[in-house]
Amino acid sequence: GSMPPHPRSMPVHSACGSMPPHSGSMPAHSACGLMPPHSEPVGGYDESQMMLEGAAARRQAEWERQIMSIDQKEKEVHQTQLRLIREQTAAFIRDLSALRQEVGALRNTHP
């Protein structure tokens, strides 16, 4: 039997045993101050970090736009529901009034 995979898939820093931060920025490990190993020069790492942050900012802006759109659609649905309720109430009042007149007429002709 093989061992099941460890629930944390992130590598442990070999020098100090601390886990890297989850933010993806991975500066220095707080426990030992060592930089994590990477194959790119620091400039490339910073550039890729900026690209990731830009993508995250665009994604957040898109979500905010979608939320605003959903809020607007919710408002329109609510206004439509209120209009329908008003129309149905007005129709009910007209029908009830007509029914009362008919009942009154029947009472007058058949005492």
Coordinates of C-alpha atoms in Angstrom, one line a residue:
G1 CA 0.0 0.0 0.0
S2 CA 1.2 3.4 -0.9
M3 CA 0.8 6.5 1.3
P4 CA -2.1 8.8 0.4
P5 CA -0.9 12.2 -0.9
H6 CA -0.3 14.9 1.8
P7 CA -3.3 17.3 2.0
R8 CA -1.0 20.3 1.5
S9 CA 0.4 20.2 -2.0
M10 CA 2.6 23.3 -1.5
P11 CA 6.3 22.4 -0.9
V12 CA 7.9 23.0 2.5
H13 CA 10.9 25.2 2.4
S14 CA 13.8 22.8 3.0
A15 CA 16.0 25.1 5.1
C16 CA 13.5 26.0 7.8
G17 CA 10.4 23.7 7.2
S18 CA 8.0 26.6 7.0
M19 CA 5.3 26.7 4.4
P20 CA 5.4 29.4 1.7
P21 CA 2.7 32.1 2.0
H22 CA -0.5 31.4 0.1
S23 CA -0.7 34.9 -1.6
G24 CA 1.6 33.7 -4.4
S25 CA 4.0 36.7 -3.7
M26 CA 6.6 34.5 -1.9
P27 CA 9.1 37.2 -0.8
A28 CA 11.4 35.9 1.9
H29 CA 10.4 33.2 4.4
S30 CA 9.7 34.8 7.8
A31 CA 11.2 31.9 9.7
C32 CA 14.7 31.9 8.1
G33 CA 14.8 35.0 5.8
L34 CA 15.9 32.8 2.7
M35 CA 14.5 33.6 -0.7
P36 CA 12.6 30.8 -2.4
P37 CA 14.3 29.2 -5.3
H38 CA 13.2 30.3 -8.8
S39 CA 14.6 29.9 -12.2
E40 CA 13.9 33.5 -13.5
P41 CA 15.9 36.6 -12.5
V42 CA 14.3 38.9 -10.0
G43 CA 13.2 41.3 -12.7
G44 CA 11.3 38.6 -14.5
Y45 CA 9.7 37.4 -11.3
D46 CA 8.5 40.9 -10.5
E47 CA 7.2 41.3 -14.1
S48 CA 5.3 38.0 -13.8
Q49 CA 4.0 39.1 -10.4
M50 CA 2.7 42.4 -11.9
M51 CA 1.0 40.4 -14.7
L52 CA -0.7 38.2 -12.1
E53 CA -1.8 41.3 -10.1
G54 CA -3.1 42.9 -13.3
A55 CA -5.0 39.8 -14.2
A56 CA -6.5 39.7 -10.7
A57 CA -7.5 43.4 -10.9
R58 CA -9.1 42.8 -14.3
R59 CA -11.0 39.8 -12.9
Q60 CA -12.1 41.8 -9.9
A61 CA -13.3 44.7 -12.2
E62 CA -15.2 42.2 -14.3
W63 CA -16.9 40.7 -11.2
E64 CA -17.8 44.2 -10.0
R65 CA -19.3 45.0 -13.4
Q66 CA -21.3 41.8 -13.4
I67 CA -22.5 42.5 -9.8
M68 CA -23.6 46.0 -10.9
S69 CA -25.4 44.4 -13.9
I70 CA -27.1 41.9 -11.7
D71 CA -28.2 44.6 -9.3
Q72 CA -29.7 46.6 -12.2
K73 CA -31.5 43.5 -13.5
E74 CA -32.9 42.8 -10.0
K75 CA -34.2 46.4 -9.8
E76 CA -35.9 46.0 -13.2
V77 CA -37.5 42.7 -12.2
H78 CA -38.7 44.3 -8.9
Q79 CA -40.2 47.3 -10.8
T80 CA -41.9 44.9 -13.3
Q81 CA -43.3 42.8 -10.4
L82 CA -44.8 46.0 -8.8
R83 CA -46.3 47.1 -12.1
L84 CA -47.9 43.7 -12.6
I85 CA -49.3 43.7 -9.0
R86 CA -50.8 47.2 -9.6
E87 CA -52.3 46.0 -13.0
Q88 CA -53.7 42.8 -11.4
T89 CA -55.1 44.7 -8.4
A90 CA -56.8 47.3 -10.7
A91 CA -58.3 44.5 -12.9
F92 CA -59.5 42.7 -9.7
I93 CA -61.2 45.9 -8.5
R94 CA -62.9 46.5 -11.9
D95 CA -64.1 42.8 -12.0
L96 CA -65.3 43.0 -8.4
S97 CA -67.2 46.2 -9.0
A98 CA -68.8 44.7 -12.1
L99 CA -69.8 41.6 -10.2
R100 CA -71.3 43.7 -7.4
Q101 CA -73.4 45.7 -9.9
E102 CA -74.6 42.4 -11.5
V103 CA -75.5 40.9 -8.0
G104 CA -77.3 44.2 -7.2
A105 CA -79.2 44.1 -10.5
L106 CA -80.2 40.4 -9.8
R107 CA -81.4 41.3 -6.3
N108 CA -83.6 44.1 -7.8
T109 CA -85.2 41.9 -10.5
H110 CA -85.7 38.8 -8.2
P111 CA -86.6 40.1 -4.7

